[in-house]
CSV table of C-alpha atoms in Angstrom, one decimal:
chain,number,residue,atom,x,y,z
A,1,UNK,CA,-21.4,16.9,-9.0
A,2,UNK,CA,-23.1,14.1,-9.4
A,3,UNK,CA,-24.3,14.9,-13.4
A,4,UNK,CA,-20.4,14.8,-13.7
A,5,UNK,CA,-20.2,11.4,-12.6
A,6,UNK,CA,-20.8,10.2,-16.2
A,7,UNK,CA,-17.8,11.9,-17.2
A,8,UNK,CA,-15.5,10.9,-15.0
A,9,UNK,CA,-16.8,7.0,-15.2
A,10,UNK,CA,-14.7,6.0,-18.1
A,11,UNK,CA,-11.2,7.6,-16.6
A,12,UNK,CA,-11.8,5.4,-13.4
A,13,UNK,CA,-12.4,2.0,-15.2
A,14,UNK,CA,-9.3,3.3,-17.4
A,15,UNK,CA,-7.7,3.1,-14.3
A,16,UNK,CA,-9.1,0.5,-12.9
A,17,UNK,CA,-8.4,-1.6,-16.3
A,18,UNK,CA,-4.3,-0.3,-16.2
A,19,UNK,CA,-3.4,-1.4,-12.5
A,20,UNK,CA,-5.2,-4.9,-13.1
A,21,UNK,CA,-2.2,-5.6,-15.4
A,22,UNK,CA,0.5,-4.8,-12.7
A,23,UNK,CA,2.0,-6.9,-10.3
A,24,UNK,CA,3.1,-5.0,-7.7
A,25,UNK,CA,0.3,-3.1,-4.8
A,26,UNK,CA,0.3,-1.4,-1.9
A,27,UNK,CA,-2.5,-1.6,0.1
A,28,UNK,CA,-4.1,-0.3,3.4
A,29,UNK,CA,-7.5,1.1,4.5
A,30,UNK,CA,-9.2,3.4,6.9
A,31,UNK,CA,-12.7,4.1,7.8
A,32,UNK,CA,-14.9,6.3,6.2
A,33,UNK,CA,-18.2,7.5,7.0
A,34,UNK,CA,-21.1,7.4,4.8
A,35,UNK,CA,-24.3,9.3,5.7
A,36,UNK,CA,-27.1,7.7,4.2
A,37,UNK,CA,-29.2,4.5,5.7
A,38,UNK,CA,-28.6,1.3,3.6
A,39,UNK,CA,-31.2,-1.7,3.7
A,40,UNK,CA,-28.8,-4.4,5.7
A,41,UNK,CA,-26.2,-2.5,6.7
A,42,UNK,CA,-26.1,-1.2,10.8
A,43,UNK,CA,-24.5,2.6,11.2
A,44,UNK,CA,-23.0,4.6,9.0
A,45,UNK,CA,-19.6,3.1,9.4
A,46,UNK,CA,-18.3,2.4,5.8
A,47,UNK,CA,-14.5,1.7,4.5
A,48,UNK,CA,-12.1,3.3,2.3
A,49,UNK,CA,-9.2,1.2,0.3
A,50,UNK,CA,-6.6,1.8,-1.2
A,51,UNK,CA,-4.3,-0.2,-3.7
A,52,UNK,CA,-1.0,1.5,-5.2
A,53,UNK,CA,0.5,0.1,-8.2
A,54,UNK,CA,3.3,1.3,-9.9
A,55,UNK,CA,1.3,3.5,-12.2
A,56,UNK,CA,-2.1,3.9,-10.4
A,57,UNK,CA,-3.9,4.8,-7.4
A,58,UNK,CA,-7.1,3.2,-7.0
A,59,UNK,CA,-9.5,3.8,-4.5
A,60,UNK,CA,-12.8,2.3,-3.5
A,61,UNK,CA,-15.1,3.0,-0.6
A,62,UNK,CA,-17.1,-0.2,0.5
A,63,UNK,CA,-19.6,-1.0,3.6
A,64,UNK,CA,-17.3,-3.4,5.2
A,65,UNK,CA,-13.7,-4.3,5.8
A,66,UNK,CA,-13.8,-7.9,5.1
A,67,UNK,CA,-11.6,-10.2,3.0
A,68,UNK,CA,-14.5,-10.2,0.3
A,69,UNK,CA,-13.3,-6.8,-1.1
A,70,UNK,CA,-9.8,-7.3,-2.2
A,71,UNK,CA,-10.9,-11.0,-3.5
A,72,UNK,CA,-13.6,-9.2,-5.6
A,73,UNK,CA,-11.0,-6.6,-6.6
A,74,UNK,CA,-7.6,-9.1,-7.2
A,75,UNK,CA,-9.8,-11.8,-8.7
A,76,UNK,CA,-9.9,-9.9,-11.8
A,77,UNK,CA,-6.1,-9.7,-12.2
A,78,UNK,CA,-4.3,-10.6,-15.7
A,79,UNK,CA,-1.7,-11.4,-14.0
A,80,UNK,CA,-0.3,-15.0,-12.3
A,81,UNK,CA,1.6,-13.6,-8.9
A,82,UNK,CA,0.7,-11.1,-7.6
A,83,UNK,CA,2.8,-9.1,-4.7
A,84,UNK,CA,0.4,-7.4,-2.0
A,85,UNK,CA,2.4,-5.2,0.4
A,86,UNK,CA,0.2,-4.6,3.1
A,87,UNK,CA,-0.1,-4.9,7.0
A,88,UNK,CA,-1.0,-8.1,9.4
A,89,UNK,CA,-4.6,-7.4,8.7
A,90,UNK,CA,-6.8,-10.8,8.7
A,91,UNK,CA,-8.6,-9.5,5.6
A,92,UNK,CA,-5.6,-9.8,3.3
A,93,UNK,CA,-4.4,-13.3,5.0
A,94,UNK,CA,-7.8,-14.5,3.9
A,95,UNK,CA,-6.6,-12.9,0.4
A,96,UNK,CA,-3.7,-15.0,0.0
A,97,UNK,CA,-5.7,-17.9,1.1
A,98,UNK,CA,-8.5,-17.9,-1.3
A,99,UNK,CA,-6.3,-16.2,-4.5
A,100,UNK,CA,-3.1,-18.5,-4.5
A,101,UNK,CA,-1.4,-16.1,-7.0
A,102,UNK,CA,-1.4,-13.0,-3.8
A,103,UNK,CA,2.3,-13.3,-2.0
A,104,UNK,CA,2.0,-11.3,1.0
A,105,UNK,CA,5.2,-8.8,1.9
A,106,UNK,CA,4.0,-7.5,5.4
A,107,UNK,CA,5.5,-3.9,6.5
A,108,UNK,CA,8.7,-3.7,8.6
A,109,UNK,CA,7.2,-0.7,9.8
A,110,UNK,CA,4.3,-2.2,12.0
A,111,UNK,CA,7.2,-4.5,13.7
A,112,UNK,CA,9.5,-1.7,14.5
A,113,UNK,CA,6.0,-0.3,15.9
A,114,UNK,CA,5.4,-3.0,17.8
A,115,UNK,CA,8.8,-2.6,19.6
A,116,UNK,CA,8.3,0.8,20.3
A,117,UNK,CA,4.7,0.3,21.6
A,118,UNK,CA,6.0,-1.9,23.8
A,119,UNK,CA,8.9,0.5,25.1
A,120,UNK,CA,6.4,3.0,26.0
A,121,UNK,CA,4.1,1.2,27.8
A,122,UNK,CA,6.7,-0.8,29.9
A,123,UNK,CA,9.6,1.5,30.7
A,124,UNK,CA,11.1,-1.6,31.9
A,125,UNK,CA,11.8,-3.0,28.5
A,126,UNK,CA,13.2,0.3,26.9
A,127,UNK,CA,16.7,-1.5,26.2
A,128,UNK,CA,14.9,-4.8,25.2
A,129,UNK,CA,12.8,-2.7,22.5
A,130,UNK,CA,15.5,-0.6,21.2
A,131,UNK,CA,18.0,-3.7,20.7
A,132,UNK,CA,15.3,-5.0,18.2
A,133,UNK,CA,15.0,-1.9,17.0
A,134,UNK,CA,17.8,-1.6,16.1
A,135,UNK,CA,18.6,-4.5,14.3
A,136,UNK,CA,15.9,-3.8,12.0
A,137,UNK,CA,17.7,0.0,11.3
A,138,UNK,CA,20.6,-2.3,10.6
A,139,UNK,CA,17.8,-4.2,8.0
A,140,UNK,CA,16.8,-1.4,6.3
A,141,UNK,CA,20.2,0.1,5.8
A,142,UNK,CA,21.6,-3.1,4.2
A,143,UNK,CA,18.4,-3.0,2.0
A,144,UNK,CA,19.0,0.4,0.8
A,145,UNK,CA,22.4,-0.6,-0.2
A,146,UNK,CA,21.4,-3.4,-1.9
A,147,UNK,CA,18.3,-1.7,-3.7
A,148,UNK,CA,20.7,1.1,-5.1
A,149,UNK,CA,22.7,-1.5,-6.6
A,150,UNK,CA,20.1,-3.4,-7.8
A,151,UNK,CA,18.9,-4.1,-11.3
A,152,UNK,CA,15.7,-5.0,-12.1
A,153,UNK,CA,16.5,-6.6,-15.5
A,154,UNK,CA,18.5,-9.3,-14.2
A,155,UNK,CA,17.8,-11.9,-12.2
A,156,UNK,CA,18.9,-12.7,-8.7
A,157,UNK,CA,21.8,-15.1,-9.6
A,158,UNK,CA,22.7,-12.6,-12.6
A,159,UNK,CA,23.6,-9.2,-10.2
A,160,UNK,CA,27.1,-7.8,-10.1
A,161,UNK,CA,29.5,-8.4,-7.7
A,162,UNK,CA,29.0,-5.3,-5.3
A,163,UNK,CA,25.0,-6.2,-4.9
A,164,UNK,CA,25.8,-10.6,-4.2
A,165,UNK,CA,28.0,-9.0,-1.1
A,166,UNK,CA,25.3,-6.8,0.3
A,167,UNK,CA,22.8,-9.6,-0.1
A,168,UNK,CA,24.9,-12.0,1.5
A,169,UNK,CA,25.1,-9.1,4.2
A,170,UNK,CA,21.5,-8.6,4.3
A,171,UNK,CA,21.1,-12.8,4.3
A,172,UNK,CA,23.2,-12.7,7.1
A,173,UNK,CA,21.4,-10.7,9.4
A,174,UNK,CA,18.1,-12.1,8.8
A,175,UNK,CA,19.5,-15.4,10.0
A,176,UNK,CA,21.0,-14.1,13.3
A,177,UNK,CA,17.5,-12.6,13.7
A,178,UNK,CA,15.9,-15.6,13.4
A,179,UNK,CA,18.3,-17.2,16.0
A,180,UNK,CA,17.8,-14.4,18.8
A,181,UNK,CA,14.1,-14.4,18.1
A,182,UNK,CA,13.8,-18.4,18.5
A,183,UNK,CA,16.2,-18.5,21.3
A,184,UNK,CA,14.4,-15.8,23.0
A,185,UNK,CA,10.9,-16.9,22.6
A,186,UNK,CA,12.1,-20.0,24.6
A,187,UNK,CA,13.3,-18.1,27.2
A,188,UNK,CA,10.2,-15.6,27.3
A,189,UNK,CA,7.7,-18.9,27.6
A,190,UNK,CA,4.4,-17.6,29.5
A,191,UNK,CA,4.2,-21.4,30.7
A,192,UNK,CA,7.8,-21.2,31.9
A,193,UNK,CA,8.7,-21.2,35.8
A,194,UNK,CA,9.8,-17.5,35.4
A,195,UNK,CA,7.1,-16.1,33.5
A,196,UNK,CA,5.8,-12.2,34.4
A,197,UNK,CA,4.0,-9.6,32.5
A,198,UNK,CA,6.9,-8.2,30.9
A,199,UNK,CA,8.1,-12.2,29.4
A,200,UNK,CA,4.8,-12.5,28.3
A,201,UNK,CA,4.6,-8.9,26.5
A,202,UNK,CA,7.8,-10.5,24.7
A,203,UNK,CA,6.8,-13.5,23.5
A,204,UNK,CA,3.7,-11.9,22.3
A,205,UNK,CA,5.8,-10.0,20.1
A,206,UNK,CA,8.3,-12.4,19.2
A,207,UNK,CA,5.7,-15.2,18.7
A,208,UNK,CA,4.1,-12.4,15.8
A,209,UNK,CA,7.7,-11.5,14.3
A,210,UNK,CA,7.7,-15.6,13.8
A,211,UNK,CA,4.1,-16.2,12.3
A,212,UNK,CA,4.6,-13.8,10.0
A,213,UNK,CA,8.0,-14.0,8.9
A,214,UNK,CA,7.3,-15.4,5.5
A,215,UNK,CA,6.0,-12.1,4.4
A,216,UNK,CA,8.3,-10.0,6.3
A,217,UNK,CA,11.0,-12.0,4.4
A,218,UNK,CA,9.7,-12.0,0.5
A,219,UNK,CA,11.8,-8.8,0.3
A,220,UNK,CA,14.9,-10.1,0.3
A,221,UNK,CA,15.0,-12.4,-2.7
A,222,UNK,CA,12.5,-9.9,-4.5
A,223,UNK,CA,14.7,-6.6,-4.1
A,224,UNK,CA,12.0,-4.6,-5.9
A,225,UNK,CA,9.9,-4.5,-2.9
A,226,UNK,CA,10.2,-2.2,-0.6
A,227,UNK,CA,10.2,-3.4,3.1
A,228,UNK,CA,7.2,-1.7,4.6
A,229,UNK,CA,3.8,-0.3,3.4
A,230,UNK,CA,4.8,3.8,3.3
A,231,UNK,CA,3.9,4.2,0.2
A,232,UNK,CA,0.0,2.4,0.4
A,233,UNK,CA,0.0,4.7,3.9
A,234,UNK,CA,0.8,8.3,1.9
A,235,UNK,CA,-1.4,7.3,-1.0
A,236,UNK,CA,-4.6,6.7,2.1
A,237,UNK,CA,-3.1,10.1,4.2
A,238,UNK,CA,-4.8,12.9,2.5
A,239,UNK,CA,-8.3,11.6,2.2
A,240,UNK,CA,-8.0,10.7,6.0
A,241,UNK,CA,-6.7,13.9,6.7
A,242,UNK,CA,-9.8,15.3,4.9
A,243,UNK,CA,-12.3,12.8,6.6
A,244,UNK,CA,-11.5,14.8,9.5
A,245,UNK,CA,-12.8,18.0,8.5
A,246,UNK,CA,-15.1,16.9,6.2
A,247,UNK,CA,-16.7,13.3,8.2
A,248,UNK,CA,-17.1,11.4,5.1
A,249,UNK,CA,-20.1,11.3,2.2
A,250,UNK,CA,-23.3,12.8,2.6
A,251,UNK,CA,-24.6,9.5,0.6
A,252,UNK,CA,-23.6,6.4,-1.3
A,253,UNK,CA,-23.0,8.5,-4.7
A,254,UNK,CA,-21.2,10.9,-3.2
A,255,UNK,CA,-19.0,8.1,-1.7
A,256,UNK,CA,-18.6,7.1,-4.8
A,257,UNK,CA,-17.8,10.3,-6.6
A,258,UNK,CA,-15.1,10.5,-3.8
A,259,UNK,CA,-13.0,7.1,-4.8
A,260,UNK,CA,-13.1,8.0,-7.8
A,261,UNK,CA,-11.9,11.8,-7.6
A,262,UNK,CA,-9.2,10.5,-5.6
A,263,UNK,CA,-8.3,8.1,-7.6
A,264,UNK,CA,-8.3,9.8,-10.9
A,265,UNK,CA,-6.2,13.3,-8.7
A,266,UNK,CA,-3.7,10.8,-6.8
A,267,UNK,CA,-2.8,9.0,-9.9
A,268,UNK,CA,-2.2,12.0,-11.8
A,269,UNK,CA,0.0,13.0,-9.0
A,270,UNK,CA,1.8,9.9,-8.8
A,271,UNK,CA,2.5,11.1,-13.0
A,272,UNK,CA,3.4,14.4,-12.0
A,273,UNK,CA,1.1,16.0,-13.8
A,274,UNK,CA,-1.1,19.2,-13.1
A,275,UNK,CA,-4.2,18.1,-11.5
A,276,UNK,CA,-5.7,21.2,-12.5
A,277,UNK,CA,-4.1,21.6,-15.5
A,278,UNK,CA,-5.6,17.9,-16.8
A,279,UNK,CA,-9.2,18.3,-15.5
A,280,UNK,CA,-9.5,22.0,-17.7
A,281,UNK,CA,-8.3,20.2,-20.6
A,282,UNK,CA,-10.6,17.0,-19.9
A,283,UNK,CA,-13.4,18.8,-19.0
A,284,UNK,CA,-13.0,20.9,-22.2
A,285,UNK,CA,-13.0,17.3,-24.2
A,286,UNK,CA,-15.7,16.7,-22.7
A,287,UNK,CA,-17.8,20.1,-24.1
A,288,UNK,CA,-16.5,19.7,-27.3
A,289,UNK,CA,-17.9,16.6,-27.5
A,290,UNK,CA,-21.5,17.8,-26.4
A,291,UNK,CA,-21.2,17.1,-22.9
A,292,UNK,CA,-20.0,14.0,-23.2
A,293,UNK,CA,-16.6,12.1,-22.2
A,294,UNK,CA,-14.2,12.0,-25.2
A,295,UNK,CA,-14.3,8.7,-27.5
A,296,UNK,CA,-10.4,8.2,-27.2
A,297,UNK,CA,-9.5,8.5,-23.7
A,298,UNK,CA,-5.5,8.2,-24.8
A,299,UNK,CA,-4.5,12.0,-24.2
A,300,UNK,CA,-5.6,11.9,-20.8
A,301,UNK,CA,-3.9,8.3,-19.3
A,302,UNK,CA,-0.8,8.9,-18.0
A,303,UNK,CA,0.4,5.4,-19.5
A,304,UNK,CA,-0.9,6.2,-23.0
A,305,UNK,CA,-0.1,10.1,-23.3
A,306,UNK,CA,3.3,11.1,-25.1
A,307,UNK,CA,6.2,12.4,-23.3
A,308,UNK,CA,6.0,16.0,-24.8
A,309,UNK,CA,1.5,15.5,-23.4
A,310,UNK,CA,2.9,14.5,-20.0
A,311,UNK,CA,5.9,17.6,-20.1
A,312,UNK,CA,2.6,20.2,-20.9
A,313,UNK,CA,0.2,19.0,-18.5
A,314,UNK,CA,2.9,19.0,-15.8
A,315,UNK,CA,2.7,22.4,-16.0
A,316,UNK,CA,-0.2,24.7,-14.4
A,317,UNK,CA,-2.5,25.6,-16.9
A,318,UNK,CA,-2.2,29.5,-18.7
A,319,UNK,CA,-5.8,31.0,-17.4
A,320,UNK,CA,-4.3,34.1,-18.8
């Protein structure tokens, strides 16, 4: 496996190269274990990333979780805004920080989570939870309106008729949000005379739904993003269901050989294309050109590969 790694190099930084011209990511992370000792670095506690573009799905596996990886990996972006749908992790506030062109969209999801968290630790605020829960339903279903009607050649002031009413809908609702979720963090004050446990537990939760409401508002006058971080969380899913089994990476290379695998299988599968269809043909290339990967990677990038390429390798390959 790891004399392959040659060949598989110049796919990855393909990859790599493609999603640094996009503007759009999903990202999230998980931990990952990596069995080998490491001058400077305590336990074998190591990191997996992922960032989802519209066309790729890159992976890298790192020693730490700190803001310093996705600077290193956005500060080599050709483009000047970038959108980063991600959760309220500190690393990617530090992101936005340091890299001016990063707007943040923070997931929907972890707020309806925290809601829900909340409703089944403290039984007592069941109704509380679920009315906030359900305003965000009402959210997403507005949003899903909108998106269907939306199109992504026009501007916002350019849409038709039927998409400006659900907008105004979906402005609507954010507003009265905003006003039950200021008027109640007044009333939940943990300095207040009437302060408890279950007040406090509120205004924790309302005092985050009002810090980070910038991001959890960029999708409304940029319809093309989605309002939570699924898609980064399925791309990240089956390589955490495999760390399960499998632990994690015998070494550093191996780690490496990983992210890269999974990059190269996830995107093809983002393409619909036959992941063992495409690595019998590549690795074929790659014989024919004495063991080497092929000069002109074209036939084998999603991006760069014809319609009729794509339609073929879609299919499971004839080992007849």
């Amino acid at each position: 496996l790891k004399a392959l790694m040659p060949l598989f190099n110049p796919v990855f930084d393909a990859f790599n190269r493609q999603q640094m011209t996009e503007n759009r990511f999903h990202n999230d992370e998980s931990s990952w274990k990596v069995f080998e000792h490491v001058e400077g670095k305590i336990g074998n506690k190591w990191w997996l990333w992922v960032s989802r573009s519209e066309s790729v799905v890159f992976f890298q596996i790192t020693p730490g979780r700190g803001a310093d990886v996705p600077v290193e990996y956005f500060g080599n972006t050709q483009r000047e805004k970038i959108i980063l749908i991600c959760d309220r992790f500190s690393a990617y506030k530090s992101l936005a920080k340091q890299l001016p062109y990063i707007i943040l969209a923070f997931c929907w999801a972890h707020v309806r989570r925290d809601f829900l968290d909340a409703a089944k630790k403290y039984p007592e605020l069941e109704n509380w939870a679920f009315s906030w829960v359900d305003m965000i339903a009402t959210l997403y279903h507005i949003n899903n309106q909108r998106r269907k009607k939306f199109d992504p050649d026009l501007s916002l002031q350019q849409q038709t008729p039927s998409f400006n009413e659900l907008h105004g809908q979906l402005v609507e609702k954010m507003d009265e949000m905003v006003e039950k979720r200021d008027a109640s963090i007044k009333k939940y004050d943990p300095a207040g005379p009437n302060a408890n446990l279950l007040s406090t537990v509120k205004h924790k939760i309302l005092t985050s739904l009002e810090n980070h409401w910038d991001g959890l508002s960029v999708f409304v006058t940029h319809p093309e993003v989605p309002m939570d971080n699924n898609a980064g969380e399925n791309s990240i899913r089956n390589p955490v269901t495999g760390r399960k089994n499998f632990y994690g990476s015998g070494s550093v290379w191996s780690s490496r050989m990983a992210a890269m695998m999974f990059t190269i299988f996830q995107t093809l599968a983002l393409w619909k294309i036959n992941r063992n269809h495409w690595l019998r043909s590549y690795l074929a290339a790659c014989g024919e050109n004495y063991g080497r990967a092929p000069e002109n990677l074209s036939s084998f990038l999603p991006w760069e590969m014809s319609e009729e390429r794509r339609l073929v390798l879609a299919r499971p390959p004839d080992t007849s």
